[in-house]
Amino acid sequence: MSADSDLAEAIIAMHYDLAEWIGSDAPPKVFDRFAHVLHEKFSAVTTVGQKVDRDTLLAGVWAARNLQPGLEIEIDDFEELVDGGDFRVVRFAAANRTGDAVARRLATAVLVLGDYGYQLRTLHETNTPTTEIENPSMEQIRNRLGRDSSSG
């Protein structure tokens, strides 16, 4: 399914504001733009498996102003998974960069259409390894299953 450019732009803009807030001495309007994108009933599951609500996330983001100078967040591999009319489900990859340090994660998000564009309703993030681990192909799995059933 192709990604709606407005969805991708909303996700990219949100992460740009987040990086600006955490990576510089940004003015409060940057925080306000980030907060506006979060739906009033927003919740998330972080990369460490912690469930957070909107108020908790915003308190943490507010406290993180200029905590990682130079932070950049790159978004790619954006994919729209579900078009439910007033809501959309998307998946994307994000990379936080500070100098040579990089932290990568995959995210799945539900966005709802509001009066002024898309708002993030929920987000689930998962860390990804910095070194690629080769996963078995479906053919390797089928071959393994065939061997196991014939030897049993």
PDB file of N, CA and C in Angstrom, residues 14-59:
ATOM      1  N   MET A  14       6.883  15.761  13.101  1.00  0.00           N
ATOM      2  CA  MET A  14       6.848  15.496  14.533  1.00  0.00           C
ATOM      3  C   MET A  14       8.235  15.134  15.049  1.00  0.00           C
ATOM      4  N   HIS A  15       8.942  14.275  14.319  1.00  0.00           N
ATOM      5  CA  HIS A  15      10.275  13.861  14.743  1.00  0.00           C
ATOM      6  C   HIS A  15      11.298  14.978  14.582  1.00  0.00           C
ATOM      7  N   TYR A  16      11.106  15.825  13.578  1.00  0.00           N
ATOM      8  CA  TYR A  16      11.988  16.982  13.414  1.00  0.00           C
ATOM      9  C   TYR A  16      11.851  17.905  14.631  1.00  0.00           C
ATOM     10  N   ASP A  17      10.605  18.172  15.044  1.00  0.00           N
ATOM     11  CA  ASP A  17      10.386  19.015  16.223  1.00  0.00           C
ATOM     12  C   ASP A  17      10.939  18.361  17.481  1.00  0.00           C
ATOM     13  N   LEU A  18      10.744  17.064  17.620  1.00  0.00           N
ATOM     14  CA  LEU A  18      11.279  16.350  18.780  1.00  0.00           C
ATOM     15  C   LEU A  18      12.797  16.468  18.826  1.00  0.00           C
ATOM     16  N   ALA A  19      13.461  16.256  17.683  1.00  0.00           N
ATOM     17  CA  ALA A  19      14.924  16.361  17.630  1.00  0.00           C
ATOM     18  C   ALA A  19      15.383  17.787  17.917  1.00  0.00           C
ATOM     19  N   GLU A  20      14.668  18.763  17.379  1.00  0.00           N
ATOM     20  CA  GLU A  20      15.041  20.157  17.639  1.00  0.00           C
ATOM     21  C   GLU A  20      14.916  20.473  19.128  1.00  0.00           C
ATOM     22  N   TRP A  21      13.847  19.993  19.760  1.00  0.00           N
ATOM     23  CA  TRP A  21      13.630  20.258  21.178  1.00  0.00           C
ATOM     24  C   TRP A  21      14.708  19.606  22.038  1.00  0.00           C
ATOM     25  N   ILE A  22      14.975  18.328  21.782  1.00  0.00           N
ATOM     26  CA  ILE A  22      15.945  17.595  22.604  1.00  0.00           C
ATOM     27  C   ILE A  22      17.383  17.959  22.229  1.00  0.00           C
ATOM     28  N   GLY A  23      17.597  18.403  20.992  1.00  0.00           N
ATOM     29  CA  GLY A  23      18.949  18.646  20.512  1.00  0.00           C
ATOM     30  C   GLY A  23      19.402  20.088  20.494  1.00  0.00           C
ATOM     31  N   SER A  24      18.563  21.008  21.013  1.00  0.00           N
ATOM     32  CA  SER A  24      18.963  22.416  20.993  1.00  0.00           C
ATOM     33  C   SER A  24      18.219  23.185  22.086  1.00  0.00           C
ATOM     34  N   ASP A  25      18.522  24.457  22.165  1.00  0.00           N
ATOM     35  CA  ASP A  25      17.838  25.349  23.096  1.00  0.00           C
ATOM     36  C   ASP A  25      16.638  25.958  22.372  1.00  0.00           C
ATOM     37  N   ALA A  26      15.758  25.095  21.917  1.00  0.00           N
ATOM     38  CA  ALA A  26      14.626  25.489  21.069  1.00  0.00           C
ATOM     39  C   ALA A  26      13.620  26.335  21.844  1.00  0.00           C
ATOM     40  N   PRO A  27      12.910  27.213  21.132  1.00  0.00           N
ATOM     41  CA  PRO A  27      11.859  27.994  21.785  1.00  0.00           C
ATOM     42  C   PRO A  27      10.644  27.112  22.099  1.00  0.00           C
ATOM     43  N   PRO A  28       9.823  27.523  23.057  1.00  0.00           N
ATOM     44  CA  PRO A  28       8.652  26.728  23.455  1.00  0.00           C
ATOM     45  C   PRO A  28       7.693  26.393  22.316  1.00  0.00           C
ATOM     46  N   LYS A  29       7.657  27.201  21.254  1.00  0.00           N
ATOM     47  CA  LYS A  29       6.737  26.897  20.147  1.00  0.00           C
ATOM     48  C   LYS A  29       7.070  25.554  19.500  1.00  0.00           C
ATOM     49  N   VAL A  30       8.327  25.100  19.571  1.00  0.00           N
ATOM     50  CA  VAL A  30       8.709  23.790  19.027  1.00  0.00           C
ATOM     51  C   VAL A  30       8.052  22.693  19.852  1.00  0.00           C
ATOM     52  N   PHE A  31       8.107  22.820  21.162  1.00  0.00           N
ATOM     53  CA  PHE A  31       7.435  21.860  22.047  1.00  0.00           C
ATOM     54  C   PHE A  31       5.930  21.863  21.785  1.00  0.00           C
ATOM     55  N   ASP A  32       5.354  23.049  21.623  1.00  0.00           N
ATOM     56  CA  ASP A  32       3.910  23.160  21.384  1.00  0.00           C
ATOM     57  C   ASP A  32       3.496  22.447  20.098  1.00  0.00           C
ATOM     58  N   ARG A  33       4.307  22.575  19.037  1.00  0.00           N
ATOM     59  CA  ARG A  33       3.993  21.876  17.782  1.00  0.00           C
ATOM     60  C   ARG A  33       4.023  20.372  18.000  1.00  0.00           C
ATOM     61  N   PHE A  34       5.038  19.887  18.716  1.00  0.00           N
ATOM     62  CA  PHE A  34       5.142  18.454  19.002  1.00  0.00           C
ATOM     63  C   PHE A  34       3.924  17.996  19.807  1.00  0.00           C
ATOM     64  N   ALA A  35       3.574  18.728  20.845  1.00  0.00           N
ATOM     65  CA  ALA A  35       2.454  18.346  21.710  1.00  0.00           C
ATOM     66  C   ALA A  35       1.135  18.336  20.935  1.00  0.00           C
ATOM     67  N   HIS A  36       0.980  19.257  20.000  1.00  0.00           N
ATOM     68  CA  HIS A  36      -0.264  19.351  19.232  1.00  0.00           C
ATOM     69  C   HIS A  36      -0.509  18.105  18.380  1.00  0.00           C
ATOM     70  N   VAL A  37       0.540  17.434  17.960  1.00  0.00           N
ATOM     71  CA  VAL A  37       0.410  16.250  17.107  1.00  0.00           C
ATOM     72  C   VAL A  37      -0.099  15.044  17.900  1.00  0.00           C
ATOM     73  N   LEU A  38       0.065  15.059  19.215  1.00  0.00           N
ATOM     74  CA  LEU A  38      -0.373  13.936  20.050  1.00  0.00           C
ATOM     75  C   LEU A  38      -1.853  14.092  20.406  1.00  0.00           C
ATOM     76  N   HIS A  39      -2.625  13.090  20.051  1.00  0.00           N
ATOM     77  CA  HIS A  39      -4.056  13.059  20.360  1.00  0.00           C
ATOM     78  C   HIS A  39      -4.239  13.130  21.880  1.00  0.00           C
ATOM     79  N   GLU A  40      -5.362  13.667  22.342  1.00  0.00           N
ATOM     80  CA  GLU A  40      -5.613  13.784  23.784  1.00  0.00           C
ATOM     81  C   GLU A  40      -5.625  12.426  24.487  1.00  0.00           C
ATOM     82  N   LYS A  41      -5.934  11.352  23.755  1.00  0.00           N
ATOM     83  CA  LYS A  41      -5.933  10.005  24.341  1.00  0.00           C
ATOM     84  C   LYS A  41      -4.700   9.203  23.904  1.00  0.00           C
ATOM     85  N   PHE A  42      -3.642   9.880  23.510  1.00  0.00           N
ATOM     86  CA  PHE A  42      -2.412   9.231  23.056  1.00  0.00           C
ATOM     87  C   PHE A  42      -1.835   8.309  24.128  1.00  0.00           C
ATOM     88  N   SER A  43      -1.295   7.189  23.664  1.00  0.00           N
ATOM     89  CA  SER A  43      -0.485   6.318  24.514  1.00  0.00           C
ATOM     90  C   SER A  43       0.570   5.676  23.640  1.00  0.00           C
ATOM     91  N   ALA A  44       1.625   5.197  24.273  1.00  0.00           N
ATOM     92  CA  ALA A  44       2.722   4.582  23.530  1.00  0.00           C
ATOM     93  C   ALA A  44       3.313   3.437  24.328  1.00  0.00           C
ATOM     94  N   VAL A  45       3.971   2.551  23.602  1.00  0.00           N
ATOM     95  CA  VAL A  45       4.824   1.536  24.207  1.00  0.00           C
ATOM     96  C   VAL A  45       6.230   1.863  23.736  1.00  0.00           C
ATOM     97  N   THR A  46       7.109   2.120  24.690  1.00  0.00           N
ATOM     98  CA  THR A  46       8.474   2.535  24.373  1.00  0.00           C
ATOM     99  C   THR A  46       9.330   1.340  23.974  1.00  0.00           C
ATOM    100  N   THR A  47      10.552   1.624  23.574  1.00  0.00           N
ATOM    101  CA  THR A  47      11.478   0.558  23.161  1.00  0.00           C
ATOM    102  C   THR A  47      11.872  -0.355  24.316  1.00  0.00           C
ATOM    103  N   VAL A  48      11.632   0.073  25.552  1.00  0.00           N
ATOM    104  CA  VAL A  48      11.929  -0.786  26.703  1.00  0.00           C
ATOM    105  C   VAL A  48      10.669  -1.440  27.257  1.00  0.00           C
ATOM    106  N   GLY A  49       9.569  -1.342  26.493  1.00  0.00           N
ATOM    107  CA  GLY A  49       8.339  -2.022  26.883  1.00  0.00           C
ATOM    108  C   GLY A  49       7.509  -1.299  27.913  1.00  0.00           C
ATOM    109  N   GLN A  50       7.760  -0.022  28.131  1.00  0.00           N
ATOM    110  CA  GLN A  50       6.994   0.751  29.099  1.00  0.00           C
ATOM    111  C   GLN A  50       5.826   1.435  28.407  1.00  0.00           C
ATOM    112  N   LYS A  51       4.640   1.318  28.987  1.00  0.00           N
ATOM    113  CA  LYS A  51       3.458   2.005  28.470  1.00  0.00           C
ATOM    114  C   LYS A  51       3.425   3.406  29.078  1.00  0.00           C
ATOM    115  N   VAL A  52       3.258   4.419  28.208  1.00  0.00           N
ATOM    116  CA  VAL A  52       3.192   5.797  28.691  1.00  0.00           C
ATOM    117  C   VAL A  52       1.977   6.498  28.089  1.00  0.00           C
ATOM    118  N   ASP A  53       1.391   7.391  28.860  1.00  0.00           N
ATOM    119  CA  ASP A  53       0.277   8.183  28.356  1.00  0.00           C
ATOM    120  C   ASP A  53       0.800   9.538  27.861  1.00  0.00           C
ATOM    121  N   ARG A  54      -0.083  10.333  27.335  1.00  0.00           N
ATOM    122  CA  ARG A  54       0.297  11.620  26.736  1.00  0.00           C
ATOM    123  C   ARG A  54       0.981  12.529  27.754  1.00  0.00           C
ATOM    124  N   ASP A  55       0.379  12.684  28.940  1.00  0.00           N
ATOM    125  CA  ASP A  55       0.934  13.593  29.939  1.00  0.00           C
ATOM    126  C   ASP A  55       2.323  13.172  30.389  1.00  0.00           C
ATOM    127  N   THR A  56       2.520  11.867  30.570  1.00  0.00           N
ATOM    128  CA  THR A  56       3.825  11.361  30.990  1.00  0.00           C
ATOM    129  C   THR A  56       4.866  11.610  29.910  1.00  0.00           C
ATOM    130  N   LEU A  57       4.508  11.318  28.660  1.00  0.00           N
ATOM    131  CA  LEU A  57       5.450  11.547  27.564  1.00  0.00           C
ATOM    132  C   LEU A  57       5.800  13.024  27.454  1.00  0.00           C
ATOM    133  N   LEU A  58       4.793  13.885  27.491  1.00  0.00           N
ATOM    134  CA  LEU A  58       5.061  15.317  27.341  1.00  0.00           C
ATOM    135  C   LEU A  58       5.903  15.863  28.491  1.00  0.00           C
ATOM    136  N   ALA A  59       5.694  15.370  29.712  1.00  0.00           N
ATOM    137  CA  ALA A  59       6.526  15.797  30.841  1.00  0.00           C
ATOM    138  C   ALA A  59       7.978  15.394  30.614  1.00  0.00           C
TER     139      ALA A  59
END
